[in-house]
Coordinates of C-alpha atoms and ligand atoms in Angstrom, one line a residue:
M1 CA 93.6 132.9 104.1
T2 CA 95.4 130.0 105.7
Q3 CA 99.2 130.0 105.4
P4 CA 100.7 127.0 103.6
L5 CA 102.4 124.7 106.1
R6 CA 106.1 125.0 106.4
Y7 CA 107.8 122.1 104.5
R8 CA 108.9 119.3 106.7
G9 CA 110.6 116.3 105.0
R10 CA 112.3 113.2 106.4
F11 CA 114.6 110.3 105.6
A12 CA 113.5 107.2 107.4
P13 CA 116.0 104.4 107.0
T14 CA 115.5 100.9 108.4
P15 CA 118.9 100.2 110.0
S16 CA 119.2 96.6 108.6
G17 CA 122.5 97.5 107.1
P18 CA 124.7 100.6 106.3
L19 CA 123.4 102.9 103.5
H20 CA 124.5 101.9 100.0
F21 CA 124.4 104.0 96.8
G22 CA 120.7 103.4 96.3
S23 CA 119.8 104.7 99.8
L24 CA 122.1 107.6 99.3
V25 CA 120.1 108.7 96.3
A26 CA 116.8 108.5 98.3
A27 CA 118.4 110.4 101.2
L28 CA 119.8 113.0 98.8
G29 CA 116.5 113.5 97.0
S30 CA 114.5 114.0 100.1
Y31 CA 117.2 116.4 101.5
L32 CA 117.4 118.5 98.3
D33 CA 113.6 118.7 98.0
A34 CA 113.4 119.9 101.6
R35 CA 116.2 122.4 101.5
A36 CA 115.2 123.8 98.1
A37 CA 111.8 124.5 99.7
G38 CA 113.5 126.2 102.6
G39 CA 112.1 123.5 104.8
D40 CA 113.2 121.2 107.6
W41 CA 114.7 117.8 107.0
L42 CA 114.4 115.2 109.7
V43 CA 115.9 111.7 110.2
R44 CA 114.0 108.9 111.7
I45 CA 115.5 105.5 112.4
E46 CA 112.8 102.8 111.6
D47 CA 114.1 100.1 114.0
I48 CA 110.7 98.5 114.8
D49 CA 112.1 95.0 113.9
P50 CA 115.1 94.5 116.2
P51 CA 116.1 91.1 114.8
R52 CA 116.6 92.7 111.4
C53 CA 118.7 95.6 112.8
P54 CA 122.2 94.8 113.9
P55 CA 123.4 96.9 116.8
G56 CA 125.4 100.0 115.8
T57 CA 123.9 100.2 112.3
D58 CA 121.9 103.3 113.3
S59 CA 125.1 105.1 114.3
T60 CA 126.8 104.0 111.1
I61 CA 123.9 105.4 109.0
L62 CA 124.0 108.7 110.9
H63 CA 127.8 109.0 110.4
Q64 CA 127.4 108.2 106.6
L65 CA 124.8 111.0 106.3
E66 CA 127.1 113.5 107.9
T67 CA 130.0 112.4 105.7
F68 CA 127.9 113.3 102.7
G69 CA 127.0 116.6 104.2
L70 CA 123.4 115.6 104.8
H71 CA 122.9 117.4 108.1
W72 CA 119.4 117.0 109.6
D73 CA 117.3 119.3 111.8
E74 CA 116.0 118.5 115.3
T75 CA 116.9 115.3 117.2
V76 CA 116.8 112.0 115.5
R77 CA 113.7 109.9 116.3
W78 CA 114.0 106.1 116.8
Q79 CA 110.9 103.9 116.4
H80 CA 111.8 101.3 119.0
D81 CA 110.4 103.3 121.9
R82 CA 107.2 104.4 120.3
H83 CA 105.0 101.6 121.5
A84 CA 102.4 103.8 123.3
A85 CA 101.8 106.0 120.2
Y86 CA 101.3 102.9 117.9
Q87 CA 99.1 101.2 120.5
W88 CA 96.9 104.4 120.6
A89 CA 96.6 104.3 116.8
L90 CA 95.7 100.6 116.8
D91 CA 93.1 101.0 119.6
T92 CA 91.6 104.0 117.7
L93 CA 91.2 101.9 114.6
A94 CA 89.9 98.9 116.5
D95 CA 87.2 101.1 118.2
Q96 CA 86.0 102.1 114.8
G97 CA 85.9 98.5 113.6
L98 CA 88.8 99.2 111.2
A99 CA 91.3 96.9 112.7
Y100 CA 90.7 93.3 113.8
P101 CA 92.7 90.4 115.3
C102 CA 93.6 87.6 112.9
S103 CA 94.8 84.1 113.8
C104 CA 95.4 82.8 110.3
S105 CA 98.8 81.8 109.1
R106 CA 100.3 82.7 105.7
K107 CA 100.2 79.0 104.8
Q108 CA 96.4 78.8 105.1
W109 CA 95.8 81.5 102.5
Q110 CA 98.7 81.0 100.2
A111 CA 96.4 80.1 97.3
Y112 CA 94.9 83.6 97.4
P113 CA 96.5 86.8 96.0
V114 CA 95.8 88.7 99.2
Y115 CA 94.5 87.6 102.6
P116 CA 90.8 86.9 102.1
G117 CA 89.7 88.5 105.4
W118 CA 88.5 85.3 107.1
C119 CA 88.9 86.7 110.6
R120 CA 87.0 89.9 109.8
T121 CA 83.9 88.5 111.5
G122 CA 85.6 86.7 114.3
L123 CA 88.8 84.7 115.0
S124 CA 89.2 81.6 112.9
D125 CA 91.1 79.8 115.7
P126 CA 90.9 81.5 119.1
A127 CA 93.6 79.2 120.4
Q128 CA 96.3 80.8 118.2
P129 CA 98.3 84.0 118.7
V130 CA 96.9 86.9 116.8
A131 CA 98.2 89.6 114.5
W132 CA 96.2 92.8 113.9
R133 CA 95.0 93.7 110.4
L134 CA 93.5 96.8 108.8
R135 CA 90.1 96.4 107.2
S136 CA 90.8 97.7 103.8
D137 CA 87.2 97.2 102.5
L138 CA 85.3 99.6 104.8
G139 CA 84.7 103.3 105.1
K140 CA 85.4 106.2 102.9
R141 CA 89.0 105.4 102.0
P142 CA 90.5 107.1 99.0
I143 CA 92.5 104.7 97.0
Q144 CA 93.5 107.6 94.8
W145 CA 96.5 109.8 95.5
H146 CA 98.9 112.0 93.6
D147 CA 102.6 111.5 93.2
R148 CA 104.6 114.5 92.1
L149 CA 106.6 112.5 89.6
F150 CA 104.3 109.6 88.6
G151 CA 101.0 111.6 88.7
W152 CA 97.6 110.3 89.8
Q153 CA 97.6 106.7 91.1
H154 CA 94.4 104.7 91.4
L155 CA 94.0 101.4 93.1
D156 CA 91.0 99.1 93.3
P157 CA 90.4 98.3 97.0
E158 CA 89.6 94.7 96.1
T159 CA 93.3 94.1 95.2
L160 CA 94.6 95.8 98.3
G161 CA 94.2 93.2 101.1
D162 CA 94.0 93.7 104.8
V163 CA 97.6 94.6 105.7
I164 CA 99.1 93.7 109.0
L165 CA 99.5 96.5 111.6
K166 CA 100.9 94.5 114.5
R167 CA 102.5 91.1 114.1
K168 CA 101.9 87.9 115.9
D169 CA 105.2 88.4 117.7
A170 CA 103.9 91.7 119.0
L171 CA 106.2 93.8 116.7
W172 CA 104.7 96.8 115.0
A173 CA 104.4 96.8 111.3
Y174 CA 105.9 99.4 109.0
Q175 CA 102.6 100.7 107.6
L176 CA 101.2 101.8 111.0
A177 CA 104.5 103.1 112.5
V178 CA 105.3 105.2 109.4
V179 CA 101.9 106.9 109.3
V180 CA 101.8 107.6 113.0
D181 CA 105.3 109.1 113.1
D182 CA 104.9 111.1 109.9
A183 CA 101.7 112.7 111.3
E184 CA 103.2 113.3 114.8
Q185 CA 106.4 114.8 113.3
G186 CA 104.3 117.1 111.1
I187 CA 105.8 115.7 107.8
T188 CA 104.3 117.6 104.9
D189 CA 106.4 115.8 102.2
V190 CA 107.3 112.2 101.8
V191 CA 110.1 111.7 99.4
R192 CA 111.4 108.1 99.1
G193 CA 112.2 105.3 96.7
F194 CA 109.8 103.9 94.1
D195 CA 109.8 100.5 95.8
L196 CA 107.5 102.1 98.5
L197 CA 104.9 103.6 96.0
D198 CA 102.6 100.5 96.3
N199 CA 102.6 100.9 100.1
T200 CA 101.0 104.3 99.8
P201 CA 97.4 103.2 99.5
W202 CA 97.4 101.5 102.9
Q203 CA 99.1 104.6 104.3
R204 CA 96.4 106.8 102.8
Q205 CA 93.7 104.6 104.3
L206 CA 95.3 104.8 107.7
Q207 CA 95.7 108.6 107.5
V208 CA 92.0 109.0 106.6
A209 CA 90.9 106.6 109.4
L210 CA 93.1 108.3 112.0
A211 CA 92.1 111.8 110.8
F212 CA 95.8 112.7 109.9
P213 CA 96.6 115.2 107.1
E214 CA 97.7 113.9 103.7
P215 CA 101.3 114.6 102.9
R216 CA 102.5 115.3 99.4
Y217 CA 104.3 112.3 97.8
L218 CA 107.3 112.0 95.6
H219 CA 108.7 108.6 94.8
L220 CA 112.1 108.6 93.3
P221 CA 113.4 106.2 90.6
L222 CA 115.2 103.2 92.1
V223 CA 118.9 102.8 91.2
V224 CA 119.4 99.3 89.8
T225 CA 122.3 97.3 88.6
S226 CA 123.0 96.8 84.8
Q227 CA 121.0 93.5 85.2
G228 CA 118.0 95.6 86.4
Q229 CA 118.3 94.4 90.1
K230 CA 117.5 96.8 92.9
L231 CA 120.7 97.6 94.8
S232 CA 120.7 95.8 98.1
K233 CA 123.0 94.2 100.6
Q234 CA 122.2 90.8 99.0
N235 CA 123.4 91.8 95.5
L236 CA 126.5 93.5 96.9
A237 CA 125.5 97.1 96.2
P238 CA 128.7 99.3 96.3
A239 CA 129.3 100.4 99.8
L240 CA 129.4 104.1 100.5
A241 CA 132.8 105.7 100.5
D242 CA 134.3 107.5 103.5
E243 CA 137.5 108.7 101.9
P244 CA 136.9 112.4 100.8
H245 CA 137.8 112.0 97.1
A246 CA 135.5 109.0 96.7
V247 CA 132.8 110.7 98.7
R248 CA 132.8 113.6 96.3
Q249 CA 132.6 111.3 93.3
Q250 CA 129.7 109.3 94.8
L251 CA 127.8 112.4 95.7
F252 CA 128.2 113.6 92.1
R253 CA 127.0 110.3 90.7
A254 CA 124.0 110.4 93.1
L255 CA 123.1 113.9 91.6
Q256 CA 123.4 112.3 88.1
A257 CA 121.1 109.4 89.2
L258 CA 118.6 112.1 90.2
D259 CA 118.8 113.6 86.6
Q260 CA 120.1 116.9 88.0
A261 CA 122.8 117.1 85.3
P262 CA 125.5 118.5 87.5
P263 CA 128.3 120.3 85.5
D264 CA 131.4 118.2 85.2
D265 CA 133.6 120.5 87.1
L266 CA 131.5 119.9 90.2
S267 CA 132.6 116.2 90.4
Q268 CA 135.7 117.0 92.5
A269 CA 134.2 119.9 94.5
P270 CA 133.7 119.5 98.3
V271 CA 130.4 118.1 99.4
T272 CA 129.2 121.5 100.7
T273 CA 129.8 123.1 97.3
Q274 CA 128.0 120.3 95.5
L275 CA 125.1 120.4 97.8
D276 CA 124.8 124.2 97.6
W277 CA 124.7 123.9 93.8
A278 CA 122.2 121.1 94.0
V279 CA 119.8 122.9 96.4
T280 CA 119.9 126.0 94.1
H281 CA 119.3 124.0 91.0
W282 CA 117.0 121.2 92.4
S283 CA 114.3 120.5 89.8
V284 CA 111.8 117.7 90.1
E285 CA 110.8 118.5 86.5
Q286 CA 114.1 117.2 85.3
L287 CA 113.5 113.8 86.9
S288 CA 112.3 111.4 84.3
P289 CA 109.3 109.4 85.5
S290 CA 110.7 105.9 85.2
A291 CA 110.7 103.4 88.0
Q292 CA 114.3 102.6 87.6
R293 CA 117.6 104.3 87.0
E294 CA 120.8 102.4 86.1
L295 CA 123.7 102.8 88.4
P296 CA 125.9 105.6 86.9
Q297 CA 129.3 104.4 85.8
E298 CA 132.4 105.3 87.8
P299 CA 134.2 108.2 85.9
Ligands
LIG301 N1 112.1 102.5 106.5 C1 111.8 102.4 105.1 C2 113.0 101.8 104.3 O1 114.1 101.9 104.8 C3 111.4 103.7 104.4 C4 110.2 104.2 104.9 C5 109.6 105.4 104.2 O2 110.4 106.2 103.7 O3 108.4 105.6 104.2 O4 112.8 101.2 103.3

């Protein structure tokens, strides 16, 4: 009998800004799921798009994780120096006819719901710079996958579209980088926010095409404002605290946002005590399968 793989999870922030309460909830959920399974928890900085990532934000994020007691295993991985691995993946796809160069601009196909694949059979305009796209219409690609909270997901490949893998400015796209790094780091469990659920079909296609194993998926409800907006830098999501009293309160509220019903007397306990309680009591069954969760009120 083969042994089940040791659990390996990860938190993979894009360092476009410091973590806010919504990203703390995602980090905490993936941390608790890994620790409750006795597994490893890794941190990967997804800085493939340097213009979007102000210098120093990666260190700020790492410091914030430590402040909340979310200590990771192994050394942190950064994506900015992973060019060779991503190029290998793109070449492998292109060799199989599963990736193709595309010279079209967004403006040209704006009347269509997804890119109609004009360059699949040859470049529309060889004089233009090219992006690389995944052929989402070929091969045995499962557009069916299981989410531990939201159950079986099905997607019609017609609605998927040929996602970009490498941009015209030569920057790597998230879909390719995340799949290559998850596989290379031996990630068994992807736990992240609900906003990434609809990226999963392309990631499943890439995993199948590159002969990578399929991780388990758990998408966590997104924390939204009382007006139903996703927390973000743009809508002034509350910044994460660094003063110990406020840190304890925010961690407690993050546990509430994950439906873990922490007992009231935990709200002022040190982060290590709160995390110990939360690892012991972590229960995905308690999470209600709704896409959104309203920001818990300050006590
Ligand atoms: N880097 C992505 C983000 O910050 C998350 C990637 C993932 O967890 O798959 O939204």
